[in-house]
Each structure stands twice: as structure tokens, then as C-alpha cells.
Amino acid sequence: MYETNYHRASSVAEAASLVSGSDDGKLLSGGQTLIPTMKQRLASPSDVVDLRHIAELKGITVSGSNVKIGAGTTHAEVAQSAEINGVCPALCGLAAHIGDPHVRNMGTIGGSIANNDPAADYPAAMVALEATIHTNSRDISAADFFVGLFETALGDNEIVTAVSFDAPSRAAYQKFPNPASRYAMAGVFVARGSSGTRVGVTGAGSDGVFRASDMEAALDANFSAGSLESINVDPSAMLADMHGSAEYRANLVKVMARRAVEAAA
Amino acid sequence: MGVEGIGASVARKEDKRFITGKGRYTDDMIVPGMKHAAFVRSPHAHAKIRGIDKSEALAMPGVIDILDGKQLTADAIGNIICGWMIHSKDGSPMNMGVWRPLAEDTVRYVGDAVAIVVADTKAQAREAAEAVAVDYEELAAVTEAVAALKDGAPQIHPEAANNQIFDWEIGSSADVDAAIANAAHVTELDVVNNRLVPNAIEPRAALGLYNAAEDHYTCWTTSQNPHVARLVMSAFYNVAPENKLRVIAPDVGGGFGSKIYIYPEEIVCLWASKCTGVPVKWNCDRTEAFLTDAHGRDHVSNIKIAFDADHRITGLKVDTIANLGAYMSLFSSSVPTYLYATLLSGQYNIANIHANVRTVYTNTTPVDAYRGAGRPEASFLIERAMETAARELGVSPADLRRKNFIREFPHETPVIMTYDGGNFDAPLDAAMKASDYDGFPARKAEAAGRGKLRGIGMSCYIEACGIAPSQAVGALGAGVGLWESAEVRVNAVGTIEVLTGSHSHGQGHETTFAQLVAERLGVGIDTVNIVHGDTDKVQMGMGTYGSRSGAVGMSAISVALDKVEAKAKKVAAHLLEADESDIVIEGGELKVAGTDKSVPWFQLALACYTAHNLPEGMEPGLKESAFFDPSNFSFPSGCYICEVEVDPDTGKTDIVQFVAADDFGTIINPMIVDGQVHGGVAQGIGQALLEGCVYDPDTGQLLTASYMDYTMPRADDLPSFSVLTTKTESPSNPLGLKGCGEAGAIGSPPAVINAITDAIGNNNVPMPASPQTVWAALKA
């Protein structure tokens, strides 16, 4: 790891000020991507601003079907939240299968979506739940938030403070993990709410997380796994690497979508 | 058997320090004035070094010095060598290229060491290493052995035309060709044995200390064989003469073969300590380990196996191309030859066998012995071919194997091994019973109802362990003998130290070796200390690999104990005024048989050291040593049965049952043997399902250089193993031991692939059988 300056922020405002005042500062949330990258000397931020001790980023609020999760909430806290489980158990299940116990007890929902790793789980849920991403300066719809591989709509020094969404009547997440890293090679979050069915796909798309609109239309017509049979997932829009060709990922997207519908039904 | 003797599953004495974090590993060693090293490594797979500019790096904080290959050559440090001479079939010696500990004019793989930076802290050393400006002229690279042999391939060493190191054969080609021509059936397979990265839990490390006042060197290192390291560094690398070089391998966190070899780093740390006048420590991170630890396997083979009309094997022909990487590591030449082709007879009576092996340089990490070393490659070929043949012939895989089992011993194979004993039916029968093999069709039907493809596969392996009779390996080209040594020191009050040339890096020697002493002398294992891993403490020894520490290392202890017992009986007879032949040793006492006269062990020891009343002319003291050379290899064998379920939608394979039935001969500690089998099978399943080392064929970059891409087996990848043993004792050592360290890795890959190919009905499934690979095979 290269030398860096560590700052512990006690408020979002202080964090924003610290990071904007540094040469090449990075925000540290759960650190599950940043710290390993720094240890491998692949990142060398001049300053690291630690968000983990900011009270206003913590906490889960559920009122009626509305769910709000502070950005600093760990995956383990989401996984174990009885309140979220009461309205959207699929999100608890998703969080319970991110990484390993170490990752789940350190990694946060805000860090995950701000990093927008194309193989991360949360982005699929955010787009399928049509979530709102709250930052220290504005609210952004999930559809606008996730821009591309590791790219988001966040501006310089903009900090995610929370996410919120209306719980769907039914939802499920199914993923097929990369055998080595255990990140998603294809993860599909299916949500059926008042405005229709939404299908978020992570791990597979060459531009990162996306909504499978043809699947959504088919499921709106008939919410059953069988209605996905006629859908073709285009391999040319898929990622390819040594663990999964584009054709294989296209197949996995369909299989995981089918299984998610079965689990949600 | 006493409660702590042979056959007792006593808890491992060494585990208290390991599981409480109190082990002492090389990187734990701190000596006054110690500084830290980082290596400048090639980022290119193949390049000329036009120049090295150290000026910016030398000016950085904390940097003490930066040393390169020219300085190493000026100080006459020798080339790293391969210690086993193989001759090509035309009689010419192998074409060994030059391996400098620091590359001087050419780098040949990504990670090749170019210079060492010594600095006050590890961080400073690493930062300065990044600032060393090496001017490279990139050359074309080749990573695959078959491609490297082709005309026009990049030439890696001037000594090896077309990158071929040797073209070797064993057996009679003409006899096998005739058998194939006259066969009723021939099964033929093209098989790739995938390259693996060893991944010991402790990365390699070295601490070099030069004491100018005494002109003496000490090297702490992660070695499986510290005496061999000293011998080679002294005799070939010109680091220091043996009497001026102490090598210590303290606690070592696993090796699997990768810590047998003497690598550039320990040589360079010792030399750098003399150059800089400070002790120099290096330890590698995980990515450096991926890049520089010797890899394993990497064979491309064709096998033909011929049967007569009665399904008896009449001939077996193998053609193999083995990738040895950029340089010839210490035992690299022996792995695809005498540790491989000599086992191609498997458990079967085959009159005609021929194998041709070509070894090849490529721009990849050197390849050498890795758990099993040649024997997994042989076992995979034979057992894939036998299962395939059974399917083609429409007979049961078990019956085809039984029909061809060797049942008379000794049995001399056409590939120079003499199997001295065994009972191949016993493990096969035991494994079939334990796995309810006959009930498989019902389980397959039930799985089909759940949409899963269920398959079953078996593997009947044999391996040559207890490496090795010195005269035999010498005749085959080994540069060393492979005996083992022991010294048993009985202290004045009866406690015991056993000094052994074997080295424990996870095997549990401090427990099992003590159990042997407990068995023989009737003392508790807590009164016995095992001393190993330090050339200043222990007499010359050959170290641990090739499942040899029980069969050879413990046998040396056994012979030394014979001598201790003989002297102790003489003294006891004198003290008890009895005849020596009436003295028996049991329960910690020496007794006169049939009487109540006895002398406790501790009193006898004291008598030896006070020497007040010894037999006329007897030397005081009670300490004996022995060098044991086995009369033959030992031959563990067994049968593994694997049952899988494949998800046809994703290609994912779940192992739903795994039965291992092994004949290891005598077993000292069944719990430790179970652990060895569990670990070996985990590695074998790793090879079959998960682990694949991948290079970019154009750039020579290692694509699987971390656990993000290299799939190490995890607990949830593995089933609960069913482990059982059968027993025929090895006649080649006094304890009847065969060895168990490698069996799991040797026997399991073919069982797994046989099961998957059975499940999906496509026999062409390469390793690792990842979900994507199996899915593609299902669609093919």
C-alpha cells in the first residue's frame, strides 16, 4: 500500500469538505473494494476519508411499504433486518449472499452502489425496485444513477446518504456466482409492484447493470417462468471473460430470471 | 498398541502452537540490524535487458543498496540447476538453458527476478523497486508447450533448439505398435492435464544473515528440505561452503512440492547480506507467489490402450508434451519421466507399454513437482482411458478393471517398476460397497426427476512413494541419494530427542514420529521431542516430499531405535544380572521376561550417563544414529468413487458423494491419515473442477494471478468425504508403511471427470470442469 492520509469524518458535511480539499481523495465506506485495491498498489489516493463513523448514514426505516436504508448500513444489517424482511425479504436474501461474512459485516450498501462494480448485487435490486438514491445534494433515480462499468451519476465529492424504495408485492433475486471471486456472473432481481414488473440484471451486461425490458413486458402479460421461454438474451450485449463467454452469460441471465420468477411466484 | 503408539489417533502435539498463532515461521524471525528486500521483476514474458538505471531508486528514502545480475555474476554466484539428468532417446543429454538468480541480459517469464532492493522498511524497498528503470526490448513470447515446439516459435534458450529440452522414451514402441495393430479394440483419448498453482498457505520467505567476523552465513527459509538447500547452495551456487552455511527451515506453512526447490530469492538474500553488511529479509505477497512459485502439471497427451477380444489389455501407448516453463527447476526433468511414465501400468497387467515424452521451454513460470508429481498425470490418463474403454466395450468399469488387475507379486511392469505387493480388489470392493455403487441407477432416476443429471465414476490408482532407493534413482539420473537419516538421543533422565532429516510443514511429524518411539520404548509421546529443520542441529537429511517421511524417515528412526534398544538391553542385563536375550522393553521399563525384575527406563538412561556400572568396555551414553535406504519404492493404491449431479441449465457440478478407499500399509495415526486424504482429495477435486492456471497466449501475462480469478477449492465446493482403508504392508521398509500424502491428489481427478462425463453423456470434458466448460460440453 502506498502512503496515504487518513481522515475520520464525523458528519457528511465534514466528509465532503475533507474530500474536496484533498489532491486525490477517496471516500472510504466499507472498504471492501478500495482497501484491497490499495493493498495491491493499484490505487494510491492522497487522502482517504472514512465515512464509517457518521451517525447520519446509519439506520433502516420502514414505514408502510416505504423502505429507507442509510448508505452506511452493512450488508449484514440489511440481511438481518426484521423490518425489511417484513416487506421485501428478497433484499435481505440478496444481502445475505454478498461475499463472505467478513465482507458482509464491513461492506455497505452506499459503498456498493457508489462503486457500481458490474458484478455487484445491489445495483440489480436498485434498478428493479426503482429505488431513489439520496445524496448530500440531490435525489437520483436508480435508472439515472448507474451509468456504466464503475460509473455513476455522482459528481465530484457527492456522497450517497441513503437509498429508498417502495417495497414490491413480490420479488426475488437469483444469482450465479463466478466460481473464483463469487461475484455475480449473472444476477437477476425480479420485482412485481403496482407499476408492473421490473427485471434488474447484474454481472452480465457489457455496460453494467441493466433492465431487461423484454422480460418485463412478457412478465407483465403473464407472471410465470414459462413466459420467459421465448425471450432471447443477446450475447452481443454481454460481458465475456475466462469464466464465462457472452453466450454462457446470456444463458445464465435467462436461467436466473426464470428461477427468480419461480422464487417470487 | 499403546494408547499413544502405532495406530492411535492421538491429537497433534504441534497444533497447540499453530492454532494459537504461536508458530514460528521465517517471516517471524527478527535479527538485530535486519533490513528488508523487494525484487525488481520482469513485467514482460520475454525481453532483452538493454540497461538498468538505479539512480532514482538509490536516492529514495531508506534505500541501502540495489544489486543486479551483473554484480551477481561478478561475485561468481552460480547458475540455478536441474538436479536430475535425463537423456533423449538419441543419447544426447537434456538441453538445459542458463538460469541466473538475477537475470542479466534476458528475462523469460513475467516475474523473472532482475534486481534486489534492500531498504530500511519493506514499504521503502517496494517503492524503490518500482522506481528502478529497466530498459526492456520486448521479444515475442510463447506460453503453450505445443506451440513452443513449432517451427518459427520464439526461441527461449540458445541451448534448446525449437525449445525442446529432451525427447525421451521408455518401453518398446515396436511391441506396443504390434499389440495395437492386432487388437480387438483400441480406445484413444487426447488429454490435457491442466497447469496448477500450488498455493501453500504461507508464502515463501527468506532471511539471509552474513556474519563477517566469522565469515559465516545463516539462511532462514521456507524449505521442505533445508539440507538439500544447503548442499545445492554450497556445491552449485557458490554461496558458501557447507561448513560456513547454516540453513534453518522453521515452521513452514505447507509446501505441496513448491518449497522443495532452491529459488533465486534465498540465494540472492544471502549474497545481498554479504554485499550490504546487513541481514536481508524477503517475503512474498500472494501475487508474487502466483508468479514465482513453481507450478505443477501442464501436460498434453495422447493415449491409446489396446484390448483383446476377452477385454484384456495388450498394449498401452502414450505420447506426452510437458511444459517445463522458462527454466528447469531442481527436479523438473524427473516429474514427466521417471515419476510419470513408470506408473503408466496402473493397477493392470500390461505386457507392452511405450511412452514418449518431450519437454519444452515456454515463457511461463517454471514447472516442477506438485503434490503427486507425475503420478496424477499418469493416473488421470489410465483411469480416464479405462472408464472410456468400459463404456465403448459395454462392460462395467469395475469388471474391466478387475479383469486386468495384477494379482501376483512381485510384478515387474514394462516401465521398470517392480510392484512388491498389494491387493487391488480390496479397495475396489470396499469403495463400491461404501458408495452403494449398485444402487446408483435408482439415484440417477430420482435425480432426473429433479432435473439433475447424475453420474458416477471411479478411479483405481497406484503410485510409487517412499522415494526412493538411492542406487536405483542414481542409475536413472538423480544427482542425489534419497535415503533418510535419524539420530535418537536418550537423555540422562530418560527423555528422548529424535533428530530427523525429514521436515514437517503440516504433516504432523512431531506427533507421528513420537508415536513410533512410544510404541517401541513404551514411553509417553510427551517425553519425546522431534528436532528437524536446522542443518546445525540435525545430521545430513533429504527432507520431505514424495510421501517419503513415513516410509523412509520413520524407517531411519526405527533402525536407530533398534540400536538404542540393543545397547539398553545390554546395560539392563548387566544391571539385572540377567541374560541379554531375556530382556524385554515394555511399559517404560526393561524387564527380565518371566520375572518381576525390572529397571525403569529413566534409571537405565541415568546408568548409561553416570557410567558407574556399565558392562566391561562399553562406551558411556545412549545415543544412536542410522541412515536408512529403502530397498524399493512403496506402492500405495486405492479406489476412489465420485458421484455428481450436474445442473443442465448452468453446467454446475455438485459432488454429492465421494468415497476414498486406500491401501497405505501400516498406519501410524489414522486421524492424521484421514486429514491427508481429505486435503489430497480437496486438491484433486480442485484440479478437476476448479483450478486452472491461465496465461494470455500472446502477451504471456498470467491472467489467474489472484483468488479473484484462480478458483481455490472452498469448503462449500466439497462434499463430506467417506474415507476408509484396506491394508497390505509394504515389504520395502521395516514398518510396512506406504505413504499417504499424495494419494488424494492422484486418485481423485479421474474419478471426478469420469463421473461428469457419465452424467452428461459427452466424454470430452477438459479440466477444470467449470460450469461454463460443462455447459459447453452439454451443448456440443
Short mmCIF file of N, CA and C in Angstrom, two decimals, chain A residues 1-3 39-41 100 176-183 185 241-248 251-252 255-256 258-259, chain B residues 123 126-127 130 287 452 647 649-652 690 692 694 703-704 706-712 714 716-717 770-772 775:
data_model
loop_
_atom_site.label_atom_id
_atom_site.label_comp_id
_atom_site.label_asym_id
_atom_site.label_seq_id
_atom_site.Cartn_x
_atom_site.Cartn_y
_atom_site.Cartn_z
N MET A 1 0.85 -1.20 0.00
CA MET A 1 0.00 0.00 0.00
C MET A 1 0.88 1.24 0.00
N TYR A 2 0.51 2.20 -0.82
CA TYR A 2 1.24 3.47 -0.81
C TYR A 2 0.80 4.29 0.38
N GLU A 3 1.65 5.24 0.74
CA GLU A 3 1.32 6.10 1.86
C GLU A 3 0.09 6.94 1.53
N LYS A 39 -4.12 -2.15 -1.29
CA LYS A 39 -3.11 -3.12 -0.85
C LYS A 39 -2.35 -3.71 -2.02
N GLN A 40 -3.03 -3.85 -3.14
CA GLN A 40 -2.34 -4.35 -4.34
C GLN A 40 -1.63 -3.23 -5.10
N ARG A 41 -1.60 -2.06 -4.53
CA ARG A 41 -0.91 -0.90 -5.12
C ARG A 41 -1.51 -0.52 -6.48
N ASP A 100 -18.52 -12.88 1.67
CA ASP A 100 -18.43 -13.80 2.80
C ASP A 100 -18.75 -13.00 4.07
N PHE A 176 -25.89 -16.39 -10.19
CA PHE A 176 -24.94 -17.46 -10.42
C PHE A 176 -23.56 -16.87 -10.20
N PRO A 177 -22.85 -17.37 -9.17
CA PRO A 177 -21.58 -16.72 -8.84
C PRO A 177 -20.43 -17.17 -9.73
N ASN A 178 -19.50 -16.25 -9.95
CA ASN A 178 -18.21 -16.60 -10.54
C ASN A 178 -17.55 -17.61 -9.60
N PRO A 179 -17.07 -18.75 -10.13
CA PRO A 179 -16.55 -19.77 -9.22
C PRO A 179 -15.35 -19.29 -8.41
N ALA A 180 -14.56 -18.38 -8.94
CA ALA A 180 -13.37 -17.92 -8.20
C ALA A 180 -13.73 -16.78 -7.25
N SER A 181 -14.23 -15.68 -7.77
CA SER A 181 -14.44 -14.49 -6.95
C SER A 181 -15.74 -14.53 -6.19
N ARG A 182 -16.67 -15.34 -6.64
CA ARG A 182 -18.03 -15.42 -6.09
C ARG A 182 -18.86 -14.16 -6.33
N TYR A 183 -18.34 -13.23 -7.10
CA TYR A 183 -19.20 -12.14 -7.58
C TYR A 183 -20.22 -12.73 -8.56
N MET A 185 -21.94 -13.70 -11.85
CA MET A 185 -21.71 -13.76 -13.30
C MET A 185 -23.02 -13.43 -14.01
N ASP A 241 -15.42 -13.17 -20.27
CA ASP A 241 -14.08 -13.33 -19.69
C ASP A 241 -13.81 -14.82 -19.58
N MET A 242 -12.71 -15.18 -18.95
CA MET A 242 -12.33 -16.60 -18.95
C MET A 242 -13.34 -17.47 -18.20
N HIS A 243 -14.10 -16.87 -17.32
CA HIS A 243 -15.05 -17.67 -16.54
C HIS A 243 -16.40 -17.83 -17.24
N GLY A 244 -16.68 -16.95 -18.17
CA GLY A 244 -17.97 -17.04 -18.83
C GLY A 244 -17.97 -16.29 -20.14
N SER A 245 -18.22 -17.00 -21.21
CA SER A 245 -18.34 -16.35 -22.52
C SER A 245 -19.64 -15.55 -22.55
N ALA A 246 -19.78 -14.72 -23.58
CA ALA A 246 -21.01 -13.94 -23.74
C ALA A 246 -22.21 -14.86 -23.90
N GLU A 247 -22.03 -15.95 -24.63
CA GLU A 247 -23.14 -16.90 -24.85
C GLU A 247 -23.54 -17.55 -23.52
N TYR A 248 -22.52 -17.89 -22.73
CA TYR A 248 -22.81 -18.54 -21.45
C TYR A 248 -23.54 -17.57 -20.52
N ASN A 251 -27.10 -17.16 -21.49
CA ASN A 251 -27.88 -18.30 -20.99
C ASN A 251 -28.18 -18.14 -19.50
N LEU A 252 -27.14 -17.74 -18.74
CA LEU A 252 -27.33 -17.61 -17.29
C LEU A 252 -28.38 -16.56 -16.94
N VAL A 255 -31.68 -18.19 -17.32
CA VAL A 255 -31.91 -19.21 -16.29
C VAL A 255 -32.17 -18.55 -14.94
N MET A 256 -31.37 -17.55 -14.61
CA MET A 256 -31.54 -16.89 -13.31
C MET A 256 -32.88 -16.12 -13.27
N ARG A 258 -35.61 -16.93 -14.86
CA ARG A 258 -36.65 -17.94 -14.69
C ARG A 258 -36.74 -18.36 -13.22
N ARG A 259 -35.59 -18.59 -12.64
CA ARG A 259 -35.58 -19.05 -11.24
C ARG A 259 -36.05 -17.95 -10.29
N ALA B 123 8.15 -1.38 2.89
CA ALA B 123 7.45 -0.41 2.03
C ALA B 123 8.44 0.40 1.21
N ARG B 126 9.84 -1.74 -1.59
CA ARG B 126 8.90 -1.93 -2.69
C ARG B 126 8.76 -0.66 -3.53
N GLU B 127 8.74 0.48 -2.87
CA GLU B 127 8.60 1.71 -3.64
C GLU B 127 9.84 1.95 -4.49
N GLU B 130 9.89 -0.21 -7.59
CA GLU B 130 9.09 0.32 -8.69
C GLU B 130 9.81 1.44 -9.43
N THR B 287 0.37 -12.43 -4.85
CA THR B 287 0.51 -12.32 -6.30
C THR B 287 1.90 -12.75 -6.74
N LYS B 452 -31.87 -32.98 -12.57
CA LYS B 452 -30.43 -33.04 -12.46
C LYS B 452 -29.89 -34.28 -13.18
N ASP B 647 -26.19 -29.59 -13.06
CA ASP B 647 -27.36 -28.78 -13.39
C ASP B 647 -27.29 -28.47 -14.89
N ASP B 649 -28.93 -26.61 -16.78
CA ASP B 649 -29.18 -25.21 -17.16
C ASP B 649 -27.92 -24.36 -17.05
N THR B 650 -27.10 -24.65 -16.05
CA THR B 650 -25.94 -23.80 -15.79
C THR B 650 -24.61 -24.53 -15.99
N GLY B 651 -24.65 -25.85 -16.06
CA GLY B 651 -23.41 -26.63 -16.16
C GLY B 651 -22.70 -26.83 -14.83
N LYS B 652 -23.31 -26.38 -13.76
CA LYS B 652 -22.64 -26.50 -12.46
C LYS B 652 -22.68 -27.94 -11.95
N LEU B 690 -12.06 -26.95 -10.50
CA LEU B 690 -11.95 -25.53 -10.15
C LEU B 690 -10.69 -24.83 -10.64
N GLY B 692 -7.52 -23.69 -12.62
CA GLY B 692 -6.89 -23.66 -13.92
C GLY B 692 -6.01 -22.44 -14.01
N VAL B 694 -4.15 -19.83 -16.12
CA VAL B 694 -4.33 -19.36 -17.49
C VAL B 694 -3.37 -18.21 -17.79
N LEU B 703 -3.00 -14.56 -16.25
CA LEU B 703 -4.34 -13.99 -16.06
C LEU B 703 -4.95 -14.41 -14.72
N THR B 704 -4.52 -15.55 -14.22
CA THR B 704 -5.05 -16.04 -12.94
C THR B 704 -3.99 -15.82 -11.86
N SER B 706 -4.55 -14.11 -8.94
CA SER B 706 -5.11 -13.86 -7.61
C SER B 706 -6.34 -14.75 -7.45
N TYR B 707 -6.88 -14.75 -6.25
CA TYR B 707 -8.05 -15.59 -5.98
C TYR B 707 -9.33 -15.01 -6.61
N MET B 708 -9.23 -13.82 -7.19
CA MET B 708 -10.38 -13.31 -7.94
C MET B 708 -10.59 -14.13 -9.21
N ASP B 709 -9.51 -14.74 -9.71
CA ASP B 709 -9.62 -15.48 -10.97
C ASP B 709 -9.16 -16.93 -10.87
N TYR B 710 -8.31 -17.24 -9.89
CA TYR B 710 -7.86 -18.62 -9.71
C TYR B 710 -8.76 -19.25 -8.65
N THR B 711 -9.48 -20.29 -9.03
CA THR B 711 -10.51 -20.83 -8.16
C THR B 711 -9.92 -21.87 -7.21
N MET B 712 -9.57 -21.42 -6.01
CA MET B 712 -9.14 -22.36 -4.98
C MET B 712 -10.37 -23.06 -4.41
N ARG B 714 -13.07 -24.27 -1.94
CA ARG B 714 -13.55 -23.80 -0.64
C ARG B 714 -14.43 -24.88 -0.04
N ASP B 716 -17.43 -25.12 0.74
CA ASP B 716 -18.74 -25.42 0.16
C ASP B 716 -18.65 -25.99 -1.26
N ASP B 717 -17.43 -26.10 -1.80
CA ASP B 717 -17.25 -26.79 -3.08
C ASP B 717 -17.13 -28.30 -2.87
N SER B 770 -15.29 -26.46 -15.19
CA SER B 770 -16.02 -25.32 -14.64
C SER B 770 -17.45 -25.37 -15.18
N PRO B 771 -18.35 -24.62 -14.56
CA PRO B 771 -19.73 -24.61 -15.07
C PRO B 771 -19.79 -24.29 -16.56
N GLN B 772 -19.03 -23.27 -16.98
CA GLN B 772 -19.05 -22.89 -18.39
C GLN B 772 -18.60 -24.06 -19.28
N TRP B 775 -21.25 -26.79 -19.36
CA TRP B 775 -22.40 -26.30 -20.14
C TRP B 775 -22.09 -26.40 -21.63
#
